């Protein structure tokens, strides 16, 4: 493939979007898929989505390039994104950041290879172990007792894991975490590279690190080998669109291998809506990102100050930085601990939606998280603050009896792939203690597994599941949709 | 040459008036502000294209939003007014000598500036020494107040644009908290007639009802508002607007009004059946 960059396009261009515009204006007669033919085939569909959107919903063709083998406008758009993110190469991903994370793991590991990762990774990472057969070496992420949230990765813990597993192929890091906690990426990259391990960063919530001022260091700037970036989360593209970045440290051969791995799981009918949205979002980020994220931080800082004045809530900030497991904090995140008003985060999350018409990102047992972006206005921020004031006035309880959440250190008995594909039988959850789980249980959001395939089920895990259910958390992952029964590995 | 100002009352219904000239047209940080000199209605204040007041019929709105609560509790001393940048509500309040303090919170200072200069008919009493003007978000202001006011009047624009947050449950809840134990909340309550206005009216009533023990609506006839049939809300921690109407005390004050009287007070709470149904009123 031609590696030369097209010098005719700059960050002011959006090559895919421009090509789509041109294509529509050419009024090409459609004898290809999609069958709705620009919306003419279904009036209801057109009325619902709007004519323009359906006209743009086209399939790959010569003048629009092909995501599986990009040579023209998609290549240009990916190259511009690589340039904007300071990466060697960039792949547009249309099957969610889940696919980007799975591609990283599957590119770095083959069956039986070890990979070091914190246990509080997104389920997509552990799912990739089920698919490719790699074996996890989990690092206990540590817990902030006051907040009940998992922290970043401590360099010391990583060094220890490397010493014990020098044959591991890669380290996967969650940076920032959903709550905005960052690890010492630069140091981790240094340690990993010294030991010939790849550094893969799940940067799903970190798009803004590449564009804002005074942000924690981004994966590419820290020298990581690969990063999965959910542009749709804080970067403004459409839901499910994402990018996968390769750093300067990887060679061309590896980049081509990554493309092959992507094509194992990526749709061959990649949506032009998603790709054009990535293209336009990258352009906006390049041109206006600094300003956008300045505004975002201002909103978040204001909200934190006002919420902390309400009392009973703790909207945390840089004071939780400890130079190790909390190496840095992402100030755009509005994470609020709700313990002192005697309500679980998930309860506040539900009340906000059901009583006040305010949808926030998630609530866990002790915290809620509101996503703030440049798209917000002070009016909505005021509504959130005022609703929290009302919830405290009307619903607050004595905090006694709140679950003292601790990190549940999993005991991995069998590799995830082996456990998932072994003979299993379904047993009631309450009778499963001591058995090996054959599937996942997770509370969603944030989608971090409570239990993964191959791990030993304990009384502690069962009581955590009960408590999360009681507080209204949405549990999922088991074959049994009600999460009453669990598939356990039949031991021979 | 003819100049006409037209407001869309719905996407299929227009209301137009012939104007002599446009006196003001500017964009503030929050909205577009226009003032017209019209032949039929005198000066007209328009925000984001929506008619707010006219010199000819503003008395109906302002008398009804102020004198109804004042006749229920003539001992009201401390009042919070939210919105009301034209000053008409404050003008009516200043007619009560026993009111000691009027805090007015308007998000858009430009509206007050424009009205002071061009519509003194309503803005004339904003300089009364009992009046404190605050230019900030009403929701933010009320959030910091506890057990402080006898009366809160929400004289707002529609539930989209800068007045949107004044139609939320968190706003009504924070008003409840800012009111004393016998406090009254009166608010601009949209209209039952055209569908979109009716939905806004239903939503507002549902939310107020979930916060206050007493939540009633009363009607008023405003010729320049969509359909002319408009509603105000009366909510309170304990006063019933008819049972506790203090006719004698109010009439003793001898305040001269053009629209309001204590008979009309009682009548305005009698509402048509279709409106009762929209509001699930007797349930």
XYZ file of C-alpha atoms in Angstrom:
775
model
C 0.000 0.000 0.000
C 1.055 3.526 -0.776
C 2.197 5.064 2.476
C 2.628 8.553 1.134
C 0.353 11.099 2.598
C -1.813 13.200 0.274
C -0.423 16.685 0.751
C -3.441 18.303 -0.914
C -5.623 17.830 2.144
C -5.193 19.621 5.463
C -6.939 19.689 8.832
C -9.425 22.118 7.249
C -10.699 19.289 5.048
C -13.055 16.441 5.763
C -12.322 14.189 2.763
C -15.055 11.610 3.357
C -17.735 14.225 4.008
C -16.628 16.229 0.968
C -16.723 13.136 -1.249
C -20.224 12.314 -0.011
C -21.416 15.829 -0.828
C -19.996 15.553 -4.315
C -21.507 12.123 -4.773
C -25.007 13.306 -3.868
C -24.752 16.303 -6.143
C -23.826 13.996 -9.041
C -27.280 12.392 -8.716
C -25.899 8.960 -9.485
C -28.577 6.393 -10.294
C -28.630 3.745 -7.576
C -28.584 0.121 -8.619
C -26.569 -0.943 -5.599
C -27.298 -1.491 -1.908
C -28.725 -0.150 0.403
C -32.131 -1.093 -0.927
C -33.909 1.918 0.508
C -32.297 3.812 -2.408
C -31.728 7.104 -0.697
C -34.942 6.713 1.274
C -37.269 6.512 -1.719
C -38.225 2.970 -0.820
C -39.787 3.803 2.529
C -41.525 7.081 3.224
C -41.813 6.410 6.951
C -38.074 5.820 7.179
C -37.395 9.090 5.354
C -39.863 11.064 7.463
C -38.301 9.702 10.623
C -34.630 10.283 9.796
C -34.788 13.074 7.238
C -34.035 12.903 3.549
C -30.446 14.098 3.759
C -29.386 11.364 6.150
C -30.805 8.614 3.968
C -29.127 10.009 0.863
C -25.771 9.863 2.617
C -26.352 6.286 3.691
C -24.486 4.671 0.825
C -22.211 1.723 0.235
C -18.536 1.640 -0.683
C -17.788 2.594 -4.270
C -14.849 3.834 -6.275
C -15.157 7.540 -5.491
C -15.933 6.891 -1.815
C -13.157 4.365 -1.100
C -13.518 1.205 0.986
C -12.795 0.916 4.698
C -11.428 -2.621 4.326
C -8.798 -1.421 1.853
C -8.524 2.368 1.949
C -6.660 4.037 -0.903
C -8.313 7.427 -1.448
C -10.697 9.532 0.658
C -10.837 7.145 3.622
C -7.076 6.872 3.601
C -6.801 10.655 3.503
C -9.259 10.993 6.376
C -7.403 8.395 8.443
C -4.078 10.065 7.712
C -5.446 13.429 8.801
C -6.721 11.830 12.001
C -3.322 10.234 12.619
C -1.733 13.650 12.184
C -4.260 15.319 14.495
C -3.734 12.713 17.219
C 0.051 12.590 16.844
C -0.023 8.947 15.782
C 1.853 6.975 13.144
C -1.347 5.486 11.778
C -5.050 5.625 12.398
C -7.870 3.215 11.634
C -11.500 4.274 11.550
C -13.596 1.781 13.497
C -17.321 1.371 12.944
C -18.116 -1.496 15.321
C -17.584 0.504 18.496
C -14.538 1.004 20.695
C -15.220 -2.559 21.769
C -13.832 -3.606 18.385
C -10.849 -1.284 18.768
C -9.983 -2.769 22.179
C -10.420 -6.305 20.896
C -8.214 -5.552 17.893
C -5.446 -4.286 20.185
C -5.504 -7.444 22.301
C -5.789 -9.779 19.333
C -2.973 -7.994 17.484
C -0.662 -8.268 20.480
C -1.514 -11.796 21.692
C -2.092 -15.231 20.269
C -3.707 -18.147 22.108
C -1.861 -18.889 25.336
C 0.043 -15.584 25.396
C -0.080 -13.615 28.629
C -1.336 -10.054 28.894
C -1.089 -7.862 31.968
C -4.200 -5.814 32.722
C -6.092 -4.305 35.628
C -9.153 -6.285 36.605
C -11.400 -3.215 36.258
C -11.147 -3.255 32.455
C -14.225 -2.958 30.301
C -15.849 -6.258 29.392
C -14.684 -5.793 25.799
C -11.119 -6.537 26.892
C -11.995 -9.742 28.715
C -14.270 -10.739 25.834
C -11.268 -10.488 23.548
C -9.503 -13.027 25.774
C -12.432 -15.381 25.264
C -12.111 -14.904 21.511
C -8.338 -15.167 21.096
C -7.384 -17.380 24.031
C -4.854 -15.078 25.660
C -4.389 -15.461 29.394
C -4.850 -12.479 31.711
C -2.447 -11.512 34.468
C -4.616 -9.272 36.604
C -3.350 -6.390 38.637
C -5.394 -5.291 41.597
C -6.183 -1.654 40.823
C -6.620 -0.643 44.444
C -9.607 1.217 45.816
C -10.097 4.696 47.191
C -11.886 3.743 50.407
C -13.647 7.057 50.823
C -15.083 7.017 47.302
C -15.330 3.300 46.670
C -13.818 3.625 43.208
C -11.057 1.633 41.550
C -7.883 3.590 40.910
C -5.308 3.600 38.129
C -2.358 1.238 37.779
C 0.537 1.680 40.140
C 3.947 1.463 38.443
C 5.223 -0.696 41.302
C 2.460 -3.250 40.738
C 3.277 -3.344 37.041
C 6.970 -3.873 37.722
C 6.099 -6.731 40.039
C 3.781 -8.329 37.469
C 6.483 -8.021 34.808
C 9.010 -9.657 37.092
C 6.664 -12.546 37.787
C 5.553 -12.877 34.154
C 8.499 -11.809 31.987
C 6.959 -13.710 29.056
C 3.864 -11.491 28.936
C 3.352 -9.928 25.510
C 1.577 -6.730 26.420
C 0.144 -4.456 29.084
C -3.376 -3.084 28.720
C -4.158 0.130 30.550
C -7.435 1.870 31.120
C -6.633 5.555 30.834
C -8.455 7.595 31.966
C -10.868 5.406 33.887
C -14.558 6.164 33.651
C -14.143 8.252 36.804
C -11.296 10.275 35.325
C -8.357 8.611 37.078
C -5.087 8.523 35.123
C -2.018 6.343 35.535
C 1.613 7.306 34.971
C 1.571 6.365 31.276
C 5.057 7.619 30.409
C 6.687 5.587 33.141
C 4.625 2.516 32.319
C 5.642 2.758 28.644
C 9.285 3.019 29.666
C 9.102 -0.040 31.930
C 7.119 -2.088 29.412
C 9.338 -1.296 26.438
C 12.431 -2.135 28.452
C 10.889 -5.593 28.894
C 9.768 -5.902 25.252
C 6.107 -5.633 26.022
C 3.603 -3.635 24.015
C 1.553 -0.942 25.727
C -2.114 -0.918 24.713
C -4.248 1.898 26.044
C -8.012 1.749 26.344
C -8.466 5.472 25.946
C -12.215 5.281 25.386
C -12.807 8.351 27.557
C -9.723 10.306 26.566
C -10.323 11.999 23.189
C -9.954 15.433 24.769
C -6.432 14.624 26.047
C -5.238 15.150 22.467
C -6.704 18.615 22.043
C -7.306 20.412 25.328
C -4.800 22.517 27.254
C -3.427 21.257 30.577
C -4.843 17.782 30.093
C -3.264 14.565 31.335
C -0.828 13.062 28.835
C -2.380 11.144 25.929
C -1.397 7.609 24.966
C 0.343 8.667 21.763
C 2.251 11.482 23.476
C 3.358 9.032 26.165
C 4.774 6.699 23.512
C 2.205 3.900 23.790
C 2.061 1.372 20.959
C -1.690 1.384 20.406
C -4.708 3.239 21.715
C -8.452 2.795 21.286
C -10.153 6.196 21.320
C -13.935 6.558 21.462
C -14.369 9.740 19.486
C -18.107 9.378 19.976
C -17.795 9.698 23.757
C -16.252 13.121 24.245
C -15.147 13.991 20.708
C -18.486 14.591 19.049
C -18.844 11.841 16.420
C -21.872 9.548 16.136
C -22.440 6.730 18.605
C -20.480 3.551 17.804
C -17.769 5.319 15.790
C -14.237 5.090 17.120
C -10.599 5.098 16.099
C -7.633 2.863 16.685
C -4.249 4.556 16.791
C -0.789 3.063 16.271
C 2.172 4.851 17.814
C 5.506 5.758 16.282
C 7.080 2.762 18.042
C 5.377 0.137 15.888
C 6.668 -0.826 12.441
C 4.795 -0.798 9.114
C 4.578 -4.546 9.082
C 2.720 -4.557 12.377
C 0.349 -1.846 11.136
C -0.568 -4.028 8.151
C -1.111 -6.962 10.517
C -3.454 -4.815 12.610
C -5.481 -4.110 9.459
C -5.875 -7.851 8.951
C -6.991 -8.350 12.529
C -9.560 -5.542 12.161
C -10.997 -7.200 9.077
C -11.651 -10.373 11.087
C -14.401 -8.593 12.968
C -15.274 -5.392 11.094
C -18.358 -5.021 8.956
C -17.667 -5.088 5.206
C -20.536 -2.608 4.809
C -19.034 0.121 6.963
C -21.510 2.936 7.551
C -20.652 6.193 5.804
C -22.675 8.036 8.420
C -20.244 6.839 11.078
C -17.138 7.399 8.974
C -18.196 10.902 7.877
C -18.968 11.749 11.492
C -15.444 10.701 12.514
C -14.039 12.790 9.692
C -16.006 15.933 10.615
C -15.431 15.450 14.362
C -11.667 15.228 13.739
C -11.792 18.436 11.725
C -13.710 20.257 14.482
C -11.400 18.910 17.171
C -8.380 20.058 15.203
C -9.755 23.512 14.551
C -11.733 24.240 17.717
C -10.778 21.502 20.203
C -8.727 23.706 22.469
C -11.602 26.141 22.913
C -14.211 23.378 23.274
C -12.388 21.648 26.091
C -11.582 24.902 27.834
C -15.309 25.514 28.014
C -15.893 21.934 29.156
C -13.437 22.319 32.036
C -15.043 25.635 33.021
C -18.467 23.999 33.181
C -17.141 21.052 35.190
C -15.213 23.270 37.614
C -18.226 25.494 38.199
C -20.499 22.504 38.785
C -18.010 20.904 41.192
C -17.757 24.089 43.248
C -21.519 24.540 43.478
C -22.237 20.863 44.187
C -19.658 20.758 46.970
C -21.368 23.802 48.515
C -24.630 21.853 48.732
C -23.098 19.548 51.329
C -23.576 15.778 51.402
C -22.158 15.406 47.912
C -18.479 15.163 47.124
C -17.533 16.182 43.588
C -13.873 15.258 43.589
C -11.092 17.027 41.826
C -7.314 17.077 41.634
C -6.963 16.706 45.403
C -7.253 12.934 44.990
C -4.000 12.859 42.986
C -1.379 10.820 44.858
C 1.399 10.551 42.260
C 0.965 6.794 41.941
C -2.333 4.953 41.437
C -3.955 8.370 40.943
C -1.195 9.932 38.894
C -3.477 12.549 37.375
C -7.160 13.488 37.203
C -9.259 14.366 34.177
C -10.924 17.638 35.118
C -13.633 17.364 32.467
C -15.211 14.521 34.423
C -17.950 15.408 36.855
C -17.851 12.451 39.243
C -19.862 12.889 42.410
C -19.817 10.698 45.496
C -23.280 10.382 47.073
C -22.567 8.314 50.187
C -23.064 11.060 52.742
C -26.666 11.667 51.735
C -27.309 7.967 52.387
C -28.176 7.152 48.786
C -26.379 4.846 46.404
C -25.201 6.523 43.197
C -27.553 4.317 41.215
C -30.489 5.590 43.312
C -29.584 9.229 42.618
C -29.147 8.310 38.936
C -32.676 6.859 38.839
C -34.284 9.779 40.723
C -32.609 12.298 38.414
C -34.090 10.596 35.383
C -37.500 9.587 36.720
C -38.334 12.704 38.755
C -36.354 15.475 37.095
C -35.919 14.379 33.490
C -32.127 14.513 33.736
C -30.167 11.630 32.227
C -26.622 11.216 33.488
C -23.981 8.775 32.326
C -24.074 6.277 35.165
C -24.523 5.608 38.827
C -22.639 2.912 40.683
C -22.961 2.044 44.356
C -21.311 5.184 45.685
C -21.003 7.626 42.773
C -22.655 9.249 39.824
C -20.954 10.533 36.702
C -22.222 13.356 34.513
C -20.606 13.833 31.112
C -19.898 17.494 30.450
C -19.076 18.808 26.994
C -18.897 22.017 25.024
C -22.447 21.212 23.930
C -23.734 22.022 27.416
C -25.086 25.372 28.587
C -25.100 26.906 32.039
C -28.858 26.382 32.170
C -28.536 22.604 32.114
C -25.666 22.716 34.600
C -27.893 24.769 36.930
C -30.675 22.240 36.499
C -28.379 19.400 37.510
C -27.115 21.283 40.578
C -30.628 22.310 41.622
C -31.996 18.814 41.162
C -29.186 17.433 43.338
C -30.077 20.029 45.981
C -33.692 18.864 45.848
C -32.756 15.181 46.018
C -30.738 15.894 49.133
C -33.616 17.865 50.698
C -36.276 15.271 49.919
C -34.605 11.862 49.826
C -31.474 11.915 51.964
C -31.108 9.198 54.591
C -28.743 8.197 57.328
C -25.666 6.798 55.536
C -25.356 3.977 58.080
C -25.642 0.588 56.417
C -24.269 1.710 53.056
C -22.308 -1.074 51.409
C -18.642 -0.656 52.177
C -17.441 -1.448 48.722
C -14.081 -3.044 48.406
C -12.240 -4.361 45.425
C -12.995 -8.017 45.031
C -9.742 -9.626 44.027
C -10.655 -12.374 41.570
C -9.138 -15.797 41.719
C -8.582 -16.904 38.127
C -8.744 -20.705 38.087
C -9.098 -21.289 34.327
C -8.272 -19.072 31.318
C -11.367 -17.163 30.140
C -11.547 -18.892 26.769
C -11.258 -22.365 28.268
C -13.898 -21.602 30.901
C -16.291 -20.067 28.390
C -16.104 -23.066 26.034
C -16.004 -25.844 28.681
C -19.016 -27.973 29.621
C -21.167 -25.894 31.885
C -24.309 -26.272 33.898
C -26.738 -23.700 35.188
C -27.116 -23.362 38.988
C -28.932 -20.805 41.139
C -26.531 -17.976 41.984
C -27.030 -18.495 45.679
C -25.816 -22.096 45.376
C -22.815 -21.268 43.226
C -20.275 -20.299 45.866
C -16.970 -22.098 45.379
C -17.653 -23.019 41.756
C -15.870 -21.649 38.660
C -17.894 -19.202 36.620
C -18.421 -19.971 32.952
C -19.697 -16.488 32.095
C -19.731 -12.814 32.982
C -21.730 -10.837 35.474
C -21.486 -7.090 35.216
C -23.323 -4.051 36.407
C -24.083 -1.781 33.460
C -22.985 0.958 33.225
C -20.023 1.086 33.743
C -19.724 -2.404 32.271
C -16.833 -3.603 34.362
C -17.235 -7.291 35.171
C -17.977 -8.357 38.738
C -17.202 -11.877 37.623
C -15.514 -13.162 34.436
C -15.314 -16.641 32.912
C -12.785 -18.818 34.712
C -13.033 -17.019 38.051
C -14.026 -18.561 41.344
C -17.435 -17.516 42.677
C -17.290 -16.423 46.329
C -19.842 -15.460 49.010
C -18.497 -11.908 48.802
C -19.270 -11.710 45.074
C -22.762 -13.121 45.608
C -23.577 -10.559 48.299
C -22.255 -7.769 46.079
C -24.559 -8.940 43.284
C -27.517 -9.010 45.702
C -26.796 -5.490 46.948
C -26.334 -4.084 43.431
C -29.652 -5.666 42.384
C -31.443 -4.287 45.435
C -30.217 -0.762 44.662
C -31.539 -1.003 41.126
C -28.328 -1.615 39.204
C -28.834 -3.256 35.817
C -27.018 -6.585 36.004
C -26.293 -8.516 32.862
C -23.938 -10.918 31.156
C -25.357 -14.267 32.197
C -27.330 -16.452 29.811
C -30.201 -16.133 32.293
C -31.524 -12.630 31.592
C -32.715 -12.234 35.201
C -29.286 -13.101 36.606
C -30.877 -15.596 39.011
C -28.860 -18.524 37.666
C -25.291 -18.772 36.538
C -23.464 -21.196 34.251
C -20.612 -22.807 36.135
C -17.803 -24.930 34.758
C -18.366 -28.659 35.221
C -15.163 -29.867 36.812
C -13.917 -33.241 35.699
C -45.916 51.200 2.592
C -47.149 48.854 5.275
C -45.165 47.299 8.101
C -46.580 44.293 9.915
C -45.309 42.313 12.888
C -46.434 38.696 12.751
C -46.204 36.035 15.424
C -46.877 32.407 14.645
C -49.351 31.200 17.245
C -48.990 27.730 15.785
C -47.332 26.629 12.556
C -50.760 27.073 10.925
C -52.059 30.178 12.703
C -50.642 33.675 12.493
C -51.373 36.830 14.456
C -50.403 40.126 12.848
C -50.532 43.767 13.759
C -49.699 46.779 11.686
C -46.745 48.711 13.079
C -45.660 52.264 12.583
C -42.000 51.624 13.229
C -39.447 49.407 14.894
C -37.973 51.237 17.874
C -35.440 48.679 19.083
C -33.864 45.613 17.582
C -30.877 44.031 19.264
C -29.371 40.709 20.190
C -28.511 40.241 23.857
C -26.445 37.359 25.244
C -29.679 35.443 25.671
C -32.196 36.460 23.023
C -33.259 38.868 20.333
C -35.112 41.897 21.717
C -37.473 44.003 19.593
C -39.789 46.892 20.446
C -42.416 48.052 17.936
C -44.676 51.064 17.903
C -48.022 49.652 16.755
C -51.215 51.428 15.764
C -53.627 49.274 17.762
C -51.653 48.139 20.808
C -49.176 50.947 21.468
C -45.638 49.811 22.161
C -45.027 46.082 21.926
C -42.137 44.117 23.492
C -41.063 41.052 21.522
C -38.440 38.481 22.622
C -37.085 35.987 20.084
C -40.077 36.838 17.913
C -42.642 36.100 20.659
C -44.912 38.856 21.861
C -44.409 39.542 25.567
C -46.477 42.625 26.368
C -48.342 45.434 24.668
C -49.151 48.767 26.247
C -52.823 48.197 25.554
C -53.418 44.907 27.371
C -50.485 44.461 29.770
C -52.672 45.605 32.694
C -54.667 42.385 32.503
C -51.603 40.197 32.874
C -49.910 42.240 35.569
C -52.967 42.853 37.704
C -53.919 39.199 37.655
C -50.465 37.866 38.459
C -50.123 40.213 41.479
C -53.494 40.993 43.051
C -54.738 37.400 43.261
C -52.078 36.269 45.759
C -52.119 39.646 47.525
C -55.850 39.330 48.182
C -55.349 35.880 49.690
C -52.632 37.099 52.027
C -52.593 40.895 52.315
C -49.822 40.613 54.937
C -47.209 39.664 52.365
C -44.024 41.592 53.110
C -41.211 39.998 51.196
C -41.611 39.082 47.535
C -39.370 37.382 44.983
C -40.129 38.088 41.332
C -38.467 35.927 38.706
C -38.312 37.146 35.128
C -40.612 40.149 34.642
C -37.979 42.289 32.928
C -40.623 44.698 31.593
C -41.300 45.822 35.172
C -45.100 45.552 35.080
C -45.308 42.999 37.887
C -43.111 45.113 40.123
C -45.221 48.170 39.315
C -48.345 46.428 40.653
C -46.490 45.148 43.753
C -45.262 48.632 44.674
C -48.867 49.694 45.100
C -48.931 47.819 48.429
C -47.463 49.946 51.175
C -46.961 47.029 53.541
C -44.646 45.183 51.124
C -41.158 45.815 52.472
C -38.885 44.125 49.984
C -39.126 43.083 46.353
C -36.236 41.052 44.931
C -36.451 40.816 41.168
C -34.257 38.295 39.356
C -34.103 38.702 35.588
C -31.557 36.786 33.541
C -31.290 39.401 30.796
C -30.248 42.874 31.906
C -30.767 44.158 28.364
C -34.527 43.588 28.606
C -34.702 45.820 31.676
C -32.552 48.476 30.007
C -34.716 48.512 26.898
C -37.974 48.694 28.884
C -36.710 51.463 31.167
C -35.887 53.527 28.134
C -38.797 52.735 25.829
C -41.700 51.311 27.854
C -41.882 53.413 31.032
C -45.533 52.443 31.372
C -44.403 49.127 32.845
C -40.823 49.877 33.933
C -41.662 53.021 35.900
C -41.355 51.491 39.383
C -38.142 49.507 38.965
C -36.377 52.346 40.759
C -38.603 52.075 43.854
C -36.362 51.871 46.909
C -37.884 48.551 48.011
C -36.823 46.906 44.755
C -33.531 45.009 44.440
C -32.589 43.964 40.926
C -30.481 40.852 40.333
C -29.384 39.917 36.847
C -28.829 36.199 37.043
C -30.423 32.821 36.450
C -33.624 32.485 38.481
C -33.017 28.843 39.271
C -29.564 29.587 40.615
C -30.843 32.471 42.737
C -33.679 30.555 44.322
C -31.475 27.532 45.011
C -29.584 29.449 47.697
C -32.700 30.685 49.570
C -34.395 28.997 52.504
C -37.623 29.952 54.293
C -37.348 33.560 53.190
C -40.230 34.779 51.011
C -43.983 35.218 51.509
C -44.622 35.239 47.790
C -42.758 34.143 44.666
C -44.052 35.326 41.299
C -42.688 33.585 38.231
C -43.311 35.940 35.340
C -41.417 34.056 32.674
C -41.257 33.526 28.952
C -42.233 30.171 27.446
C -40.679 26.830 28.432
C -38.140 26.969 25.640
C -35.362 29.520 25.317
C -33.897 31.274 28.355
C -36.977 30.622 30.538
C -36.846 26.854 30.110
C -35.480 26.041 33.534
C -38.332 27.964 35.199
C -40.703 25.160 34.215
C -38.826 22.310 35.875
C -39.564 20.271 38.957
C -36.235 21.243 40.487
C -37.203 24.902 40.109
C -40.602 24.480 41.778
C -38.971 22.401 44.545
C -36.385 25.074 45.195
C -39.186 27.693 45.280
C -40.964 25.575 47.892
C -37.811 25.637 49.981
C -37.350 29.390 49.524
C -40.906 30.117 50.698
C -42.002 30.538 54.312
C -44.458 28.048 55.758
C -47.434 30.081 54.496
C -45.778 31.021 51.217
C -47.516 31.354 47.856
C -46.142 30.672 44.371
C -47.843 32.250 41.361
C -46.608 31.518 37.872
C -47.247 32.173 34.198
C -48.891 28.871 33.312
C -49.239 28.807 29.483
C -52.535 28.164 27.693
C -54.909 25.202 27.334
C -55.963 25.969 23.798
C -53.324 25.168 21.168
C -51.710 21.762 21.499
C -48.133 22.778 22.211
C -49.154 25.386 24.787
C -51.509 22.865 26.362
C -48.739 20.311 26.738
C -46.589 22.937 28.479
C -49.515 23.791 30.762
C -50.092 20.141 31.646
C -46.431 19.522 32.403
C -46.134 22.596 34.593
C -49.238 21.673 36.574
C -48.131 18.088 37.057
C -44.791 19.222 38.455
C -46.215 21.923 40.742
C -48.807 19.479 42.055
C -46.058 17.056 43.032
C -44.353 19.764 45.128
C -47.107 21.910 46.744
C -50.096 20.875 48.880
C -52.344 23.381 47.116
C -52.013 23.677 43.332
C -54.788 25.468 41.407
C -54.928 27.352 38.130
C -56.881 30.462 37.211
C -57.710 31.937 33.860
C -57.322 35.293 32.330
C -58.237 36.844 29.036
C -55.298 38.391 27.180
C -56.234 39.497 23.662
C -52.708 39.437 22.201
C -51.674 36.012 23.505
C -52.246 32.852 21.433
C -56.006 32.078 21.570
C -56.446 34.881 24.137
C -57.125 32.269 26.817
C -54.266 32.216 29.290
C -53.622 30.554 32.653
C -51.803 31.411 35.844
C -50.895 28.919 38.540
C -51.561 29.444 42.240
C -49.641 27.111 44.547
C -49.262 27.313 48.277
C -48.172 25.419 51.336
C -51.506 26.132 53.061
C -53.717 28.821 51.533
C -56.649 27.900 49.331
C -57.084 30.761 46.825
C -60.859 30.970 47.338
C -61.413 29.783 50.897
C -58.719 32.122 52.176
C -59.573 35.069 49.942
C -59.637 38.094 52.252
C -62.127 40.278 50.382
C -62.658 42.749 53.119
C -59.006 43.418 53.776
C -58.163 43.765 50.098
C -61.079 46.074 49.290
C -60.170 48.170 52.317
C -56.815 48.943 50.660
C -58.765 50.752 47.961
C -56.338 49.923 45.167
C -57.795 51.088 41.893
C -57.630 48.379 39.236
C -58.802 48.113 35.638
C -59.304 44.333 35.457
C -59.065 42.718 38.869
C -61.793 42.711 41.504
C -62.577 40.212 44.234
C -65.639 38.821 42.423
C -63.531 38.156 39.363
C -60.933 36.606 41.682
C -63.398 33.868 42.613
C -64.663 33.471 39.071
C -61.225 33.117 37.542
C -60.680 29.832 39.383
C -63.749 28.350 37.694
C -62.284 26.655 34.656
C -63.788 24.955 31.586
C -64.317 21.219 31.567
C -61.799 20.519 28.825
C -59.134 22.296 30.876
C -60.097 20.318 33.971
C -59.701 17.161 31.944
C -56.311 18.217 30.614
C -55.144 18.804 34.167
C -56.804 15.750 35.768
C -58.209 18.440 38.007
C -60.682 16.698 40.288
C -58.606 13.565 40.801
